[in-house]
């Protein structure tokens, strides 16, 4: 029997984990799969192991695993596969397929443009957009967020846009903000985060500190939220995982190999 296991990140804020769970439940309503479960990578329950074993208790012989993550980074290429390797060894008779995160999808630029329009009536020629990602030691995160920024710039003719990061990747948000203020009149901050949480509070704190030292117009857009566009992207990732089992078959590799798999376009 086929099962679908969705893995959310989890949050220190209970509200954040509940928002993620509610979003995923809406996404899987239309998926015709007998067993559907939601679990968390960390900071919330059930764990990946608990979610996986619940699927088996309900009769699953095949489990399609999909990470509900924005970008392909260490969580999707190392942490989750590491758990699945352990579970495969424990339950060798269960067939596992493993999908990909939201990644780089052309429709995401539409969502980002909507967020900008909700905050700014029109961009000036001297406007500069900062697309802020969480960041990671995985270089693919930088590559993918820069590609998303490029798609937004080309599709909607954004005058100037730059990807920056809160941690793990360069340029850092604070450095990028300091640099661009010298050359623009209006800064539009677009957090590439799923929901309002501790990271967004940190961004707001930094912006307030900068506003106290200069007269530049700095505006911050809302987090992505669990938007209908992201719902469609997740539904696409789920159907890919369920319907192309040969391409998405989970074959245990070393962790190093999983990090190298980013060269495959399916991880973008």
CSV table of C-alpha atoms in Angstrom, one decimal:
chain,number,residue,atom,x,y,z
A,1,UNK,CA,0.0,0.0,0.0
A,2,UNK,CA,1.3,3.5,-0.9
A,3,UNK,CA,1.9,6.1,1.7
A,4,UNK,CA,2.9,9.7,1.5
A,5,UNK,CA,5.1,11.3,4.2
A,6,UNK,CA,5.6,15.0,4.3
A,7,UNK,CA,8.6,16.4,6.3
A,8,UNK,CA,8.3,19.9,7.6
A,9,UNK,CA,11.2,21.7,9.3
A,10,UNK,CA,9.6,22.5,12.7
A,11,UNK,CA,9.9,25.6,14.8
A,12,UNK,CA,10.6,26.6,18.3
A,13,UNK,CA,7.3,28.5,18.1
A,14,UNK,CA,4.4,26.2,18.4
A,15,UNK,CA,2.4,28.5,16.2
A,16,UNK,CA,5.0,28.0,13.4
A,17,UNK,CA,4.8,24.3,13.4
A,18,UNK,CA,1.0,24.4,13.5
A,19,UNK,CA,0.9,26.7,10.5
A,20,UNK,CA,3.2,24.3,8.6
A,21,UNK,CA,1.0,21.3,9.5
A,22,UNK,CA,-2.2,23.1,8.5
A,23,UNK,CA,-0.7,24.1,5.1
A,24,UNK,CA,0.5,20.6,4.3
A,25,UNK,CA,-2.9,19.2,5.3
A,26,UNK,CA,-4.6,21.5,2.8
A,27,UNK,CA,-2.1,20.4,0.1
A,28,UNK,CA,-2.6,16.7,0.5
A,29,UNK,CA,-6.4,16.8,0.5
A,30,UNK,CA,-6.5,16.3,-3.2
A,31,UNK,CA,-3.8,13.7,-3.3
A,32,UNK,CA,-5.2,10.2,-3.9
A,33,UNK,CA,-3.0,8.2,-1.7
A,34,UNK,CA,-4.3,5.7,1.0
A,35,UNK,CA,-1.9,6.8,3.7
A,36,UNK,CA,-0.9,10.4,4.3
A,37,UNK,CA,1.2,11.5,7.3
A,38,UNK,CA,3.0,14.7,8.4
A,39,UNK,CA,6.2,14.8,10.5
A,40,UNK,CA,9.0,17.2,11.4
A,41,UNK,CA,12.7,17.3,11.0
A,42,UNK,CA,13.3,18.9,14.4
A,43,UNK,CA,11.8,21.1,17.1
A,44,UNK,CA,8.4,19.5,16.8
A,45,UNK,CA,6.6,16.1,16.8
A,46,UNK,CA,6.1,13.6,15.4
A,47,UNK,CA,9.7,13.0,14.3
A,48,UNK,CA,10.7,11.5,10.9
A,49,UNK,CA,11.0,8.0,12.5
A,50,UNK,CA,7.6,8.3,14.2
A,51,UNK,CA,6.0,9.5,11.0
A,52,UNK,CA,7.6,6.7,9.0
A,53,UNK,CA,6.6,4.0,11.5
A,54,UNK,CA,3.0,5.3,11.6
A,55,UNK,CA,2.8,4.8,7.8
A,56,UNK,CA,4.0,1.2,8.3
A,57,UNK,CA,1.5,0.5,11.1
A,58,UNK,CA,-1.2,1.7,8.8
A,59,UNK,CA,-0.1,-0.9,6.2
A,60,UNK,CA,2.3,1.0,4.0
A,61,UNK,CA,4.7,-1.1,1.8
A,62,UNK,CA,5.8,1.9,-0.2
A,63,UNK,CA,6.5,5.4,1.2
A,64,UNK,CA,7.0,8.5,-0.8
A,65,UNK,CA,8.9,11.1,1.2
A,66,UNK,CA,8.7,14.8,0.3
A,67,UNK,CA,10.6,17.6,2.2
A,68,UNK,CA,8.5,20.7,2.8
A,69,UNK,CA,11.6,23.0,2.6
A,70,UNK,CA,12.2,26.1,0.5
A,71,UNK,CA,15.6,25.3,-0.9
A,72,UNK,CA,17.8,22.3,-1.5
A,73,UNK,CA,20.4,22.4,1.3
A,74,UNK,CA,22.0,20.2,4.0
A,75,UNK,CA,18.6,19.4,5.5
A,76,UNK,CA,17.3,17.9,2.3
A,77,UNK,CA,20.6,16.4,1.1
A,78,UNK,CA,22.1,15.2,4.3
A,79,UNK,CA,19.9,15.3,7.4
A,80,UNK,CA,16.7,13.7,6.0
A,81,UNK,CA,18.6,11.1,3.9
A,82,UNK,CA,20.6,10.1,7.0
A,83,UNK,CA,17.4,9.3,8.8
A,84,UNK,CA,16.0,7.5,5.8
A,85,UNK,CA,19.1,5.3,5.5
A,86,UNK,CA,18.6,4.2,9.1
A,87,UNK,CA,14.9,3.5,8.5
A,88,UNK,CA,15.6,1.6,5.3
A,89,UNK,CA,18.1,-0.6,7.2
A,90,UNK,CA,15.4,-1.2,9.8
A,91,UNK,CA,12.6,-1.8,7.3
A,92,UNK,CA,14.3,-3.2,4.2
A,93,UNK,CA,11.1,-4.5,2.7
A,94,UNK,CA,9.6,-1.0,2.4
A,95,UNK,CA,10.1,0.8,-0.9
A,96,UNK,CA,11.1,4.4,-0.4
A,97,UNK,CA,11.0,7.3,-2.9
A,98,UNK,CA,12.4,10.6,-2.0
A,99,UNK,CA,11.3,13.9,-3.6
A,100,UNK,CA,12.8,17.4,-3.7
A,101,UNK,CA,12.1,20.7,-1.9
A,102,UNK,CA,10.3,23.7,-3.5
A,103,UNK,CA,13.6,24.7,-5.0
A,104,UNK,CA,13.8,27.0,-8.0
A,105,UNK,CA,10.4,27.1,-9.6
A,106,UNK,CA,9.4,29.8,-12.1
A,107,UNK,CA,6.0,30.6,-10.3
A,108,UNK,CA,7.8,31.6,-7.1
A,109,UNK,CA,8.8,34.9,-8.8
A,110,UNK,CA,5.1,35.7,-9.1
A,111,UNK,CA,4.7,35.2,-5.4
A,112,UNK,CA,7.7,37.5,-4.6
A,113,UNK,CA,6.4,40.2,-7.0
A,114,UNK,CA,3.0,40.0,-5.2
A,115,UNK,CA,4.7,40.5,-1.8
A,116,UNK,CA,6.6,43.6,-3.2
A,117,UNK,CA,3.4,45.1,-4.7
A,118,UNK,CA,1.6,44.7,-1.4
A,119,UNK,CA,4.2,46.9,0.2
A,120,UNK,CA,5.3,49.3,-2.5
A,121,UNK,CA,3.0,51.0,-5.0
A,122,UNK,CA,5.8,51.3,-7.6
A,123,UNK,CA,9.6,50.7,-7.6
A,124,UNK,CA,11.8,53.7,-8.5
A,125,UNK,CA,14.7,53.5,-10.9
A,126,UNK,CA,16.9,53.9,-7.8
A,127,UNK,CA,15.1,51.2,-5.8
A,128,UNK,CA,17.0,48.2,-4.6
A,129,UNK,CA,15.4,44.9,-3.6
A,130,UNK,CA,17.1,42.6,-1.0
A,131,UNK,CA,16.0,39.0,-1.2
A,132,UNK,CA,17.0,37.6,2.2
A,133,UNK,CA,17.4,33.8,2.7
A,134,UNK,CA,18.3,31.9,5.8
A,135,UNK,CA,21.6,30.9,4.5
A,136,UNK,CA,23.6,27.7,4.7
A,137,UNK,CA,27.2,26.3,4.4
A,138,UNK,CA,25.8,24.4,1.3
A,139,UNK,CA,26.8,26.5,-1.7
A,140,UNK,CA,23.7,25.4,-3.6
A,141,UNK,CA,21.6,27.6,-1.3
A,142,UNK,CA,23.5,30.7,-2.6
A,143,UNK,CA,23.2,29.5,-6.2
A,144,UNK,CA,19.5,28.8,-6.0
A,145,UNK,CA,18.5,32.0,-4.2
A,146,UNK,CA,20.5,34.1,-6.7
A,147,UNK,CA,18.7,32.2,-9.6
A,148,UNK,CA,15.4,33.0,-8.0
A,149,UNK,CA,16.4,36.7,-7.7
A,150,UNK,CA,17.5,36.6,-11.4
A,151,UNK,CA,14.1,35.2,-12.4
A,152,UNK,CA,12.3,37.9,-10.5
A,153,UNK,CA,14.5,40.7,-12.0
A,154,UNK,CA,14.0,39.4,-15.6
A,155,UNK,CA,10.3,38.6,-15.3
A,156,UNK,CA,9.2,41.9,-13.7
A,157,UNK,CA,12.1,44.2,-14.7
A,158,UNK,CA,13.1,44.9,-11.1
A,159,UNK,CA,15.7,47.7,-11.4
A,160,UNK,CA,18.2,46.2,-8.9
A,161,UNK,CA,17.9,43.1,-6.8
A,162,UNK,CA,20.4,41.1,-4.7
A,163,UNK,CA,20.3,37.9,-2.8
A,164,UNK,CA,21.7,38.0,0.7
A,165,UNK,CA,21.7,35.8,3.8
A,166,UNK,CA,21.2,35.8,7.5
A,167,UNK,CA,23.9,33.2,8.2
A,168,UNK,CA,26.2,30.7,6.6
A,169,UNK,CA,26.4,32.4,3.2
A,170,UNK,CA,27.7,35.7,1.8
A,171,UNK,CA,26.9,38.5,1.4
A,172,UNK,CA,25.4,38.8,4.9
A,173,UNK,CA,22.2,40.9,5.2
A,174,UNK,CA,23.8,43.6,7.3
A,175,UNK,CA,26.7,44.0,4.9
A,176,UNK,CA,24.4,44.2,1.8
A,177,UNK,CA,22.1,46.7,3.5
A,178,UNK,CA,25.0,49.0,4.5
A,179,UNK,CA,26.5,48.8,0.9
A,180,UNK,CA,23.4,49.5,-1.1
A,181,UNK,CA,22.2,52.4,1.1
A,182,UNK,CA,24.9,54.5,-0.4
A,183,UNK,CA,23.6,54.2,-3.9
A,184,UNK,CA,19.8,54.1,-3.7
A,185,UNK,CA,16.9,56.0,-2.3
A,186,UNK,CA,14.5,53.1,-1.5
A,187,UNK,CA,15.3,49.7,-0.1
A,188,UNK,CA,12.7,46.9,-0.3
A,189,UNK,CA,13.4,43.9,2.0
A,190,UNK,CA,11.8,40.6,0.8
A,191,UNK,CA,12.3,37.8,3.4
A,192,UNK,CA,12.6,34.4,1.7
A,193,UNK,CA,11.1,32.7,4.7
A,194,UNK,CA,7.9,30.6,5.0
A,195,UNK,CA,6.4,32.2,8.1
A,196,UNK,CA,6.8,35.0,10.7
A,197,UNK,CA,9.1,33.8,13.4
A,198,UNK,CA,12.3,34.5,15.3
A,199,UNK,CA,14.3,35.1,12.1
A,200,UNK,CA,11.9,37.7,10.8
A,201,UNK,CA,12.0,39.4,14.2
A,202,UNK,CA,15.8,39.6,13.9
A,203,UNK,CA,15.5,41.2,10.4
A,204,UNK,CA,13.1,43.8,11.8
A,205,UNK,CA,15.5,44.6,14.6
A,206,UNK,CA,18.3,45.2,12.2
A,207,UNK,CA,16.2,47.4,10.0
A,208,UNK,CA,15.1,49.5,12.9
A,209,UNK,CA,18.7,50.0,13.9
A,210,UNK,CA,19.6,51.2,10.4
A,211,UNK,CA,16.6,53.5,10.3
A,212,UNK,CA,17.8,55.3,13.4
A,213,UNK,CA,21.1,56.3,11.6
A,214,UNK,CA,19.9,57.5,8.2
A,215,UNK,CA,16.9,58.8,6.3
A,216,UNK,CA,16.7,56.2,3.6
A,217,UNK,CA,13.3,54.6,2.9
A,218,UNK,CA,13.5,51.0,4.0
A,219,UNK,CA,10.4,48.8,3.7
A,220,UNK,CA,10.0,45.1,4.6
A,221,UNK,CA,7.6,42.8,2.9
A,222,UNK,CA,5.7,40.0,4.6
A,223,UNK,CA,7.2,36.5,4.8
A,224,UNK,CA,6.1,34.2,2.0
A,225,UNK,CA,3.5,32.5,4.1
A,226,UNK,CA,1.6,29.4,3.0
A,227,UNK,CA,0.5,30.9,-0.2
A,228,UNK,CA,-1.6,29.2,-2.9
A,229,UNK,CA,1.4,29.5,-5.3
A,230,UNK,CA,3.5,27.5,-2.8
A,231,UNK,CA,0.6,25.0,-2.5
A,232,UNK,CA,0.7,24.4,-6.2
A,233,UNK,CA,4.5,24.0,-6.1
A,234,UNK,CA,4.3,21.5,-3.3
A,235,UNK,CA,1.5,19.5,-5.1
A,236,UNK,CA,3.9,19.4,-8.1
A,237,UNK,CA,6.7,18.0,-6.0
A,238,UNK,CA,4.4,15.4,-4.4
A,239,UNK,CA,3.1,14.2,-7.8
A,240,UNK,CA,6.6,14.0,-9.1
A,241,UNK,CA,7.6,11.8,-6.2
A,242,UNK,CA,4.6,9.5,-6.5
A,243,UNK,CA,4.5,9.2,-10.3
A,244,UNK,CA,8.2,8.9,-11.2
A,245,UNK,CA,9.4,6.3,-8.8
A,246,UNK,CA,12.4,5.2,-10.9
A,247,UNK,CA,13.8,8.7,-10.9
A,248,UNK,CA,13.1,9.3,-7.3
A,249,UNK,CA,14.0,5.9,-5.9
A,250,UNK,CA,15.9,6.3,-2.6
A,251,UNK,CA,19.2,4.4,-2.9
A,252,UNK,CA,21.4,4.6,0.2
A,253,UNK,CA,24.6,6.6,-0.6
A,254,UNK,CA,27.3,8.1,1.6
A,255,UNK,CA,26.4,11.5,2.9
A,256,UNK,CA,29.1,13.0,0.7
A,257,UNK,CA,27.3,11.6,-2.4
A,258,UNK,CA,24.0,13.2,-1.3
A,259,UNK,CA,25.7,16.6,-1.1
A,260,UNK,CA,27.0,16.0,-4.6
A,261,UNK,CA,23.5,15.1,-6.0
A,262,UNK,CA,22.8,18.8,-6.3
A,263,UNK,CA,24.3,18.6,-9.7
A,264,UNK,CA,21.1,16.9,-10.8
A,265,UNK,CA,18.6,19.4,-12.0
A,266,UNK,CA,15.8,17.7,-10.1
A,267,UNK,CA,17.2,19.2,-6.9
A,268,UNK,CA,16.9,22.8,-8.1
